[in-house]
CSV table of C-alpha atoms in Angstrom, one decimal:
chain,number,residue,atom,x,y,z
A,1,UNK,CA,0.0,0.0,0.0
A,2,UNK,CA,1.7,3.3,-1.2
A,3,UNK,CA,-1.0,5.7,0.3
A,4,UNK,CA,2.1,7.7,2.4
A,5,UNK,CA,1.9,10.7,0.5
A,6,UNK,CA,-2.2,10.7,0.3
A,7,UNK,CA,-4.1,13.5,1.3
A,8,UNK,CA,-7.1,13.2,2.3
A,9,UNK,CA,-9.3,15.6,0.1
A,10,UNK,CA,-13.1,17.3,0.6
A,11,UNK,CA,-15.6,16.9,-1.7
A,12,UNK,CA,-15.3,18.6,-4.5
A,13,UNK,CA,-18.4,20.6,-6.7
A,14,UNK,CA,-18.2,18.1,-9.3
A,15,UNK,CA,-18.3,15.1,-7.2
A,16,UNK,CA,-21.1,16.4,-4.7
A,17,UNK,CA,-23.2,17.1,-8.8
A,18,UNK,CA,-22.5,13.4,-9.1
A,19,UNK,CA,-23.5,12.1,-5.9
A,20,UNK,CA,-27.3,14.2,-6.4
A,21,UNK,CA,-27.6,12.2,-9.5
A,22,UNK,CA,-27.5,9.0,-7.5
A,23,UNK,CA,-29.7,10.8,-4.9
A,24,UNK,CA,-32.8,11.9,-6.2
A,25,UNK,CA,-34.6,12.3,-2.6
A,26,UNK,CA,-31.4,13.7,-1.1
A,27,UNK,CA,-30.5,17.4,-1.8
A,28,UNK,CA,-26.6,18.2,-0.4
A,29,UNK,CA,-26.5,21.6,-0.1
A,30,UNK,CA,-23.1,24.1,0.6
A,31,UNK,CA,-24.7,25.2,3.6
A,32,UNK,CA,-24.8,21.6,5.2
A,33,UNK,CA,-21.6,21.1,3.8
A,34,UNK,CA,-19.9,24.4,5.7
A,35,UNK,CA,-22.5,23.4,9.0
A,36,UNK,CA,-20.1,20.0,9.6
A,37,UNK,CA,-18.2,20.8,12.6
A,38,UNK,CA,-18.0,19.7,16.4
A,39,UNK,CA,-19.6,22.0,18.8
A,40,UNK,CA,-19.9,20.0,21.9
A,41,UNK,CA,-18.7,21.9,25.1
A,42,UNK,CA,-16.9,19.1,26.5
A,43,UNK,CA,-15.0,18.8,23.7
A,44,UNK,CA,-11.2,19.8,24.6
A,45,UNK,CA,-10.7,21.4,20.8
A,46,UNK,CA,-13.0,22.0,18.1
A,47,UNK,CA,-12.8,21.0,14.6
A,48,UNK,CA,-14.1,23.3,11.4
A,49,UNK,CA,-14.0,20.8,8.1
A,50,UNK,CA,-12.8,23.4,5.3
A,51,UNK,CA,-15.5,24.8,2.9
A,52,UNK,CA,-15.9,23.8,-1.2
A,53,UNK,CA,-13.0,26.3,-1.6
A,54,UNK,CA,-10.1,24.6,0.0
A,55,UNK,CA,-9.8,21.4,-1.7
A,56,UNK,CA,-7.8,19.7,1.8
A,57,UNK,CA,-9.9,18.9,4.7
A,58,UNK,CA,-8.2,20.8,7.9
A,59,UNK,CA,-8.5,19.9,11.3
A,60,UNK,CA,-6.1,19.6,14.3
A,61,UNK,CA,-4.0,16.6,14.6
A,62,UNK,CA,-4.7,13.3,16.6
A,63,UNK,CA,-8.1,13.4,15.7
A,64,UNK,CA,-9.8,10.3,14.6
A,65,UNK,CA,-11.9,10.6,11.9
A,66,UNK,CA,-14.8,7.7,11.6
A,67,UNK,CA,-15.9,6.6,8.2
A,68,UNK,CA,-18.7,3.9,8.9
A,69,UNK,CA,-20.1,1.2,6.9
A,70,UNK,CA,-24.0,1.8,8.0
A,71,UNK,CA,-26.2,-0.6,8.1
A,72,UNK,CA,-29.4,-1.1,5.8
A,73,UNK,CA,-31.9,0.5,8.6
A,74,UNK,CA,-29.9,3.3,9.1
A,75,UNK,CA,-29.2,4.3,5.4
A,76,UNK,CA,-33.2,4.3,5.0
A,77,UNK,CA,-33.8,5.8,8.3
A,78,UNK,CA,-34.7,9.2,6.6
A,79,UNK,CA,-37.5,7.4,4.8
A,80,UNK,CA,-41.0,8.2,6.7
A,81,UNK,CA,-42.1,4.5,6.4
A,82,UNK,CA,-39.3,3.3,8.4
A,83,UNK,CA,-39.3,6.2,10.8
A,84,UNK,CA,-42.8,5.5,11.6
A,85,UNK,CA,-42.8,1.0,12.1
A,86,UNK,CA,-39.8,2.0,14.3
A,87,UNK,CA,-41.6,4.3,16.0
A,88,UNK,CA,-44.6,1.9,16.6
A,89,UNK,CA,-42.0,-1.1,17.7
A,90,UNK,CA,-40.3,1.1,20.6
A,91,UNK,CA,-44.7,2.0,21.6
A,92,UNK,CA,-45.3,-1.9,21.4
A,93,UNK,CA,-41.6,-2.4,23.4
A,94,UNK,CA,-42.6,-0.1,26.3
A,95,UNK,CA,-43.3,-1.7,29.3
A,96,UNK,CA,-42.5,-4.5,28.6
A,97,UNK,CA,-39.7,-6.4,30.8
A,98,UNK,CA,-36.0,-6.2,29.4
A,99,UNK,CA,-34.6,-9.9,28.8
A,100,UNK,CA,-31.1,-10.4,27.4
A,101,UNK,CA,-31.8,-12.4,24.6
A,102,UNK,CA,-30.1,-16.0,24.0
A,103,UNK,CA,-27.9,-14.8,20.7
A,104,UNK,CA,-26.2,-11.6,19.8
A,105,UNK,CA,-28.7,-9.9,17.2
A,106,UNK,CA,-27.4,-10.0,13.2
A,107,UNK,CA,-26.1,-7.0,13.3
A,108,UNK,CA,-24.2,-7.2,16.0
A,109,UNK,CA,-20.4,-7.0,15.2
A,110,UNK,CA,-21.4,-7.7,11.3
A,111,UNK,CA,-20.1,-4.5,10.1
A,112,UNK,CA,-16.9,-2.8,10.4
A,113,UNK,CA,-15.8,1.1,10.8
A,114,UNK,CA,-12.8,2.4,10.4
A,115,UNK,CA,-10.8,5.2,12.6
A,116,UNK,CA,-8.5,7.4,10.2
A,117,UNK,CA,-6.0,9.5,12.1
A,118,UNK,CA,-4.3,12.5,10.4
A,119,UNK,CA,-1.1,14.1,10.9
A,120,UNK,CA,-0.4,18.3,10.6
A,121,UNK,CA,0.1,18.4,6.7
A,122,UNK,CA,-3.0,16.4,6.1
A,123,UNK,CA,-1.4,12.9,5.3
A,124,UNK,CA,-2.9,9.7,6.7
A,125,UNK,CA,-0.8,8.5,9.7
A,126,UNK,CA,-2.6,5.4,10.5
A,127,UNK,CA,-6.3,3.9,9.9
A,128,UNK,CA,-8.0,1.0,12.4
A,129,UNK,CA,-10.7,-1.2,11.5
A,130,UNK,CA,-13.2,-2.1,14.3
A,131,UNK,CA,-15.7,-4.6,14.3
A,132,UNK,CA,-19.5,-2.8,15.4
A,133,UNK,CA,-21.2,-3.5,18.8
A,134,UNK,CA,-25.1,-3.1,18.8
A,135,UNK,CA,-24.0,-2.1,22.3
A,136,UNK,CA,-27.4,-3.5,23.4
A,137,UNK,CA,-28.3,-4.1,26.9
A,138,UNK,CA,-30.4,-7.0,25.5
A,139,UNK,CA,-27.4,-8.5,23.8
A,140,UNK,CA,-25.7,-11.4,25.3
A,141,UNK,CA,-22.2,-10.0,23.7
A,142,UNK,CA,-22.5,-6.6,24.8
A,143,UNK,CA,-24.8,-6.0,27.9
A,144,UNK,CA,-21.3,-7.1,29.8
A,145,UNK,CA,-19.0,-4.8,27.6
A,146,UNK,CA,-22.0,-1.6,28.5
A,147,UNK,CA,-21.7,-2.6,32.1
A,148,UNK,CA,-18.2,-2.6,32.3
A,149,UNK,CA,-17.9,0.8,30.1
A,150,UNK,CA,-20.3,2.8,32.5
A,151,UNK,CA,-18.3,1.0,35.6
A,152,UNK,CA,-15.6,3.0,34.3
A,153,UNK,CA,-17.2,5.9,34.1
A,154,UNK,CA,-18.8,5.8,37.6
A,155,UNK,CA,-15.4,5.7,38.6
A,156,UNK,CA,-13.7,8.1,37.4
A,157,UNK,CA,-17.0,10.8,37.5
A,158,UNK,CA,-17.1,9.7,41.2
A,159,UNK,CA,-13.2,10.5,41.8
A,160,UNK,CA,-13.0,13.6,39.5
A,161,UNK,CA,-16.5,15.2,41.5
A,162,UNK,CA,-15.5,13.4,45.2
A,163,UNK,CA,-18.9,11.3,45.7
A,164,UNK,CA,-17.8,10.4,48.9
A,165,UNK,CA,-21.4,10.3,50.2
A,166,UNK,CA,-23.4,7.1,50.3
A,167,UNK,CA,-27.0,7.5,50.0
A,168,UNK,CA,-29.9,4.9,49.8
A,169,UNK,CA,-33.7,5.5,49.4
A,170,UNK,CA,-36.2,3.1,49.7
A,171,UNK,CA,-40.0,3.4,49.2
A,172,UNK,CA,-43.1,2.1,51.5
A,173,UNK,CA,-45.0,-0.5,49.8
A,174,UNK,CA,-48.2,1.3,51.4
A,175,UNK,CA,-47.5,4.5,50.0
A,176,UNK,CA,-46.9,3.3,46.1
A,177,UNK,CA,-49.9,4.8,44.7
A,178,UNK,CA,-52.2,1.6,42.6
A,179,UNK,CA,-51.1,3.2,39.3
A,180,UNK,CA,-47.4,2.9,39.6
A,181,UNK,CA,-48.1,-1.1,41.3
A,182,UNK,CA,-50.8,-3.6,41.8
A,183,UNK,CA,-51.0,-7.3,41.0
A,184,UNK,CA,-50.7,-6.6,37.2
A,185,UNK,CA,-47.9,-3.4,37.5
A,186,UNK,CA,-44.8,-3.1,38.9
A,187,UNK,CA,-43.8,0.9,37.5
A,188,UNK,CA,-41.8,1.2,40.8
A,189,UNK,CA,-39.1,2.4,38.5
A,190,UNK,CA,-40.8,5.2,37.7
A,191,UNK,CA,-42.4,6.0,40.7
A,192,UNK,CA,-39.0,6.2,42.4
A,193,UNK,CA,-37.5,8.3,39.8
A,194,UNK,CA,-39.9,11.0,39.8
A,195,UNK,CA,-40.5,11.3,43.8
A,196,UNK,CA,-36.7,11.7,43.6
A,197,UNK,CA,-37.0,14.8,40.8
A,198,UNK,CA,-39.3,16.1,43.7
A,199,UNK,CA,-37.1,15.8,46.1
A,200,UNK,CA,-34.1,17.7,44.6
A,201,UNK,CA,-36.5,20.7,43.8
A,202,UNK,CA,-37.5,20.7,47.7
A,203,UNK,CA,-33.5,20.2,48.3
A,204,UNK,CA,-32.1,23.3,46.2
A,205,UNK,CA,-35.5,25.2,46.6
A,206,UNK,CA,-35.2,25.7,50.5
A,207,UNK,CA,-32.2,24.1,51.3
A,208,UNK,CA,-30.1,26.2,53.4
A,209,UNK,CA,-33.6,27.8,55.8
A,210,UNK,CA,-34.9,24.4,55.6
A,211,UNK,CA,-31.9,22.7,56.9
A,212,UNK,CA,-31.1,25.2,59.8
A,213,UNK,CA,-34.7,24.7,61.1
A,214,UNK,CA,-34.4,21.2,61.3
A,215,UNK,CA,-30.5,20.8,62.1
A,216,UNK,CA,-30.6,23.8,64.9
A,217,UNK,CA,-29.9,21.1,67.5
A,218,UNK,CA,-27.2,19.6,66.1
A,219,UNK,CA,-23.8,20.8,67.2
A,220,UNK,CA,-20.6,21.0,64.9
A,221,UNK,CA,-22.7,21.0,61.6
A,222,UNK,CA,-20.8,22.9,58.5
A,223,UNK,CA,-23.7,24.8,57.2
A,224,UNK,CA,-20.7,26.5,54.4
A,225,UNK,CA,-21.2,23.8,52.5
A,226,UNK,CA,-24.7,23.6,51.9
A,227,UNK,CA,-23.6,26.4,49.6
A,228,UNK,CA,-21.6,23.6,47.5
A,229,UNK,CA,-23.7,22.6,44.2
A,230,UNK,CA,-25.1,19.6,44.6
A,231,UNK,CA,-23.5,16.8,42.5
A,232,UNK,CA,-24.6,13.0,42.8
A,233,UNK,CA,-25.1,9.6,40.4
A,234,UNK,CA,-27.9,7.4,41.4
A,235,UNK,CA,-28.5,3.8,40.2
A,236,UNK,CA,-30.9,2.0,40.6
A,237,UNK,CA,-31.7,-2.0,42.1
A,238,UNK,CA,-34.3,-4.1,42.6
A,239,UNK,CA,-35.5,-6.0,45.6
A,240,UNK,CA,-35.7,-9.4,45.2
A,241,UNK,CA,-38.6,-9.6,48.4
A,242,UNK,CA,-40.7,-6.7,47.4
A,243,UNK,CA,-39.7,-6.8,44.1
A,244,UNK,CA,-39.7,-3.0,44.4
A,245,UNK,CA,-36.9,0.0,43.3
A,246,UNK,CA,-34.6,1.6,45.5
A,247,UNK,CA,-31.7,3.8,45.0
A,248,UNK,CA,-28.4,3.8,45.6
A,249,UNK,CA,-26.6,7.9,45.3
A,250,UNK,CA,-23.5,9.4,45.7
A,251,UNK,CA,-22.9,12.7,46.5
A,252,UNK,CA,-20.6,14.6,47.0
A,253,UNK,CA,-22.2,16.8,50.7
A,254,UNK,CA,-23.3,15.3,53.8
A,255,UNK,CA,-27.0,15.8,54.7
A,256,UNK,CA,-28.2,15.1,58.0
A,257,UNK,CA,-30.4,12.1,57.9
A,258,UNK,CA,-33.3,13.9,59.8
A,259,UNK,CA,-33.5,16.5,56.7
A,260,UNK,CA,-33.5,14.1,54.0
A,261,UNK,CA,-35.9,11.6,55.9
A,262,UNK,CA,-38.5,14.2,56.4
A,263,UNK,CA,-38.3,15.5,52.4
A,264,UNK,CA,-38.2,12.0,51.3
A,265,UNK,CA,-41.3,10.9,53.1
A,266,UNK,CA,-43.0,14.1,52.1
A,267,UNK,CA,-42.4,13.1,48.4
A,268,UNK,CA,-44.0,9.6,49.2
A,269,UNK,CA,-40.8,7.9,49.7
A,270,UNK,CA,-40.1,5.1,52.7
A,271,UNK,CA,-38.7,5.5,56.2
A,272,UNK,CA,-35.7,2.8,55.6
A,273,UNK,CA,-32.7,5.1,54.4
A,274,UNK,CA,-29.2,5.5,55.5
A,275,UNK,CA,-26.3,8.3,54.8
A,276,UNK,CA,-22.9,7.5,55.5
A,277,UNK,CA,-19.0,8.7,54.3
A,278,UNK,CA,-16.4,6.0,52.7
A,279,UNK,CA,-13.3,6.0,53.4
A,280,UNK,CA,-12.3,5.3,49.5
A,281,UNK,CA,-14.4,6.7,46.4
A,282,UNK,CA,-13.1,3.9,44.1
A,283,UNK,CA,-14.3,1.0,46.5
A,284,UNK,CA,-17.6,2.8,46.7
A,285,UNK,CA,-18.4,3.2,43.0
A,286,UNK,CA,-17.2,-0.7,42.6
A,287,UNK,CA,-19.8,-1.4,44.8
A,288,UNK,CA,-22.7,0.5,43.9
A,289,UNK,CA,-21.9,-0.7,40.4
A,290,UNK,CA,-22.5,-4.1,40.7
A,291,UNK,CA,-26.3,-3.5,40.3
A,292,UNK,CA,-25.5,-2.5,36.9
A,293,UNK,CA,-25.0,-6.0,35.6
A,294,UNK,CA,-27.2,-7.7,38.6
A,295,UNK,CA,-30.5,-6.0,36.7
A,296,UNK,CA,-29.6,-7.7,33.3
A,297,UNK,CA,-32.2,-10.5,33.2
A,298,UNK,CA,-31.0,-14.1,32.0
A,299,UNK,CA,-26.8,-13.4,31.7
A,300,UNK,CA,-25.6,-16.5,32.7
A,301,UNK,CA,-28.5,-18.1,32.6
A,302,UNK,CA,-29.6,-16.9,36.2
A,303,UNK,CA,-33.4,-17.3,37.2
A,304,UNK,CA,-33.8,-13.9,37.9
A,305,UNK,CA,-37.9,-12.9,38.1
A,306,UNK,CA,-38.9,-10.4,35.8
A,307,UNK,CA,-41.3,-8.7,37.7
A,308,UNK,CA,-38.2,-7.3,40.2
A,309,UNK,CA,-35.9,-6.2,36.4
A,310,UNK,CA,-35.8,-3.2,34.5
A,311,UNK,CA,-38.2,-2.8,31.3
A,312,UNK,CA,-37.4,-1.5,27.8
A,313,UNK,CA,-36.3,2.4,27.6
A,314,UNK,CA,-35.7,2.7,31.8
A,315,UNK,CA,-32.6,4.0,33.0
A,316,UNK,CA,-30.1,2.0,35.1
A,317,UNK,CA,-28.4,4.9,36.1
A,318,UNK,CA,-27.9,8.9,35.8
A,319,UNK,CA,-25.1,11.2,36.2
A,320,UNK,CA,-26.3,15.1,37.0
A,321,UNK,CA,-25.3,17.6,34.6
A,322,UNK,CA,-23.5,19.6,38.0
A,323,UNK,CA,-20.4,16.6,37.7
A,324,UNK,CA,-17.5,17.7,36.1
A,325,UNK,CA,-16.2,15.1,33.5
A,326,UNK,CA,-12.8,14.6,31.6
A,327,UNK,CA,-12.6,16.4,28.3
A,328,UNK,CA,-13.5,14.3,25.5
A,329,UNK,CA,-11.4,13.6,22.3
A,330,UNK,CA,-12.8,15.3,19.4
A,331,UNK,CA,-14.3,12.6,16.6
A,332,UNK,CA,-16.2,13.9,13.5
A,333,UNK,CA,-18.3,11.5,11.1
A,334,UNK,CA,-16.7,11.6,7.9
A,335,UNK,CA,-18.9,12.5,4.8
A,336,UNK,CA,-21.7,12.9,6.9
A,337,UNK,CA,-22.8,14.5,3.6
A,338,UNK,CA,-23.7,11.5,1.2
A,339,UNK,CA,-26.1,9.1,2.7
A,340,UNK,CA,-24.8,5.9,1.7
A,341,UNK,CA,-22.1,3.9,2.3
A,342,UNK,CA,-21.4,3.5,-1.5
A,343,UNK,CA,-21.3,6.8,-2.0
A,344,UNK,CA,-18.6,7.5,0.9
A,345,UNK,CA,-16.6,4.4,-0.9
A,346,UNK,CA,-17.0,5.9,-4.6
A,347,UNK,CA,-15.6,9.1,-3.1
A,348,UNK,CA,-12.5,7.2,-1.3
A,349,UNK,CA,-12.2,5.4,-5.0
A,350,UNK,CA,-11.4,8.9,-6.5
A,351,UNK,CA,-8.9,9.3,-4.3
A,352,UNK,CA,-7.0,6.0,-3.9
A,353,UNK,CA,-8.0,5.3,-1.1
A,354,UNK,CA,-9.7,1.5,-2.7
A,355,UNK,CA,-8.0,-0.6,0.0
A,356,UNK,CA,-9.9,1.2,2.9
A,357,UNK,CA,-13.2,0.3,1.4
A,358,UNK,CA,-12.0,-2.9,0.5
A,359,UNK,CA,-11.1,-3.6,4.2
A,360,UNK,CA,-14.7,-2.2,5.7
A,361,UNK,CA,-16.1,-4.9,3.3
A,362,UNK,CA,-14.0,-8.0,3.7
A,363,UNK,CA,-16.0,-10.2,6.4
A,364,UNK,CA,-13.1,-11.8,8.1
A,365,UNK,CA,-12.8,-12.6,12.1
A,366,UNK,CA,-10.4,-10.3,13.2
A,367,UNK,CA,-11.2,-7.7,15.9
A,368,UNK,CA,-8.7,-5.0,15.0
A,369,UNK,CA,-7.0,-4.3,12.0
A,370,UNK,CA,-4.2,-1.7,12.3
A,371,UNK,CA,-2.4,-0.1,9.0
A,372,UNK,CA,0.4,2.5,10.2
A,373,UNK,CA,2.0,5.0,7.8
A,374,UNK,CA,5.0,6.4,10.1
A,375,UNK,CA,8.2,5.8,9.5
């Protein structure tokens, strides 16, 4: 492969003319063209693809680049038809108890992308070929992978925001109103999760008065940092007896237990709670954790019952916006322009660049392909 001196070029006018003549529902305009850039704020550095007149693609270096061999429903997703039975499957999915299946879905690690890196002067320095995770938590293949990726990022939210602050809510099976559980329902999931919404509002809404009132007996109390903002991650575990939701937080401020008992039995919550400091943020987030993967119906074959496991759509866990997180590396779609992956490998064609499509098409076992251009 003699693609060392190879730029990697934009679009040019006459190739996007060609592309709308094999796109006849698909109009790719300069202003969508000129819109491609990465504007997310926790992004460390952002990247501006070059307009039609600058015929070289510029961005910082170290950047990977993804060009993605999509599959079938994606390339039609624009099409109403599809929007719409896809749209009616998730309606008929809803409520409806989340089982990992017995085989990894078709799809699943079927299809390859590949990560282009570039150096300074616009010259490919290397290009990685990845097999494609459905990253399903219904998928036998990757439910374990997805557990194991937000482990990690537990972790390090928790150590980067100091979560030292263990917190568990549980709710009264006499307060649950019928609606969210009776002998047909079990919407303790959602219940939980909104009482808890209530809950912060009441917290940052009267907080500091609220507090003093109730804590004015208790000596050696640091009301300074009640002015902290208040960060936390909750997840979220079943109970195998009542078969309803509790919560397991971390925060990052002590609350006295009398204050957060009396707001979270207001809200309809139960009496059984308990606060308490760690000694180690890392051994706490390892712990809580586990419930990740303990709420993943059937792994392992384990006879777990389904009325006491998460349904379709509901969260496991949640991070609040107030928790600082580690810069992200910048990653831009490539071509984001033309809507199929024919297209994209026409275009690559044009420019030599054959052995890349050739690569995202070969069906072969391996998990990473790696092609490196430096000398």
């Amino acid at each position: 492969m003699d693609n060392q001196e190879t730029l990697l070029q934009y679009p040019s006018s006459s190739f996007l003319a060609d592309v709308r003549k094999h796109t006849a529902t698909e109009t790719i305009t300069e202003k969508e063209i000129t819109r491609i850039k990465v504007n997310n704020p926790n992004v460390k550095r952002r990247i501006v693809v070059g307009n039609l007149n600058k015929e070289t693609v510029k961005f910082d270096p170290e950047i990977p680049l993804y060009l993605t061999n999509n599959r079938t429903i994606q390339q039609l997703y624009n099409d109403k038809k599809i929007c719409k039975l896809i749209i009616e499957a998730k309606i008929r999915r809803r409520g409806e108890y989340s089982v990992v299946r017995s085989e990894p879905t078709s799809f699943c690690r079927s299809m390859k992308t590949a990560k282009v890196r570039i150096k300074e002067n616009g010259i490919i320095r290397d290009v990685k070929f990845y097999r494609m995770f459905c990253n399903s938590w219904n998928c036998p293949t990757c439910c374990k992978r997805k557990a194991n990726m937000v482990r990690r990022e537990i972790i390090e939210v928790s150590g980067l925001n100091n979560l030292y602050y263990h917190l568990v809510f549980t709710l009264d099976g006499t307060k649950i109103p019928y609606e969210y559980k009776n002998s047909e329902l079990n919407d303790t999931h959602k219940y939980i999760t909104k009482i808890f919404n209530h809950f912060l509002t009441l917290l940052r809404r009267e907080k500091r008065d609220y507090v003093k009132k109730k804590t004015g007996q208790i000596k050696h109390f640091d009301y300074s940092q009640l002015e902290k903002e208040l960060k936390y991650i909750w997840i979220i575990e079943f109970q195998k007896d009542t078969k309803n939701a509790h919560m397991h937080i971390l925060l990052n401020q002590f609350l006295p237990i009398e204050v957060i008992r009396d707001l979270w039995m207001h809200v309809g919550g139960g009496v059984e709670m308990f606060i308490e400091r760690v000694k180690t943020v890392k051994g706490l987030s390892i712990y809580v954790t586990k419930y990740i993967s303990k709420g993943l119906n059937g792994v392992d074959g384990s006879n777990i019952s389904l009325d006491c496991g998460f349904k379709y759509y509901e969260r496991r866990y949640a991070i609040s916006n107030s928790c600082e997180r580690k810069p992200k590396n910048s990653i831009i779609r490539l071509f984001d322009i033309l809507p199929t992956f024919d297209l994209k490998a026409k275009f690559l064609v044009k420019q030599g660049l054959d052995w890349i499509v050739n690569e995202l098409n070969n069906v072969t076992d391996e998990e990473v392909v790696e092609v490196s251009f430096d000398t």
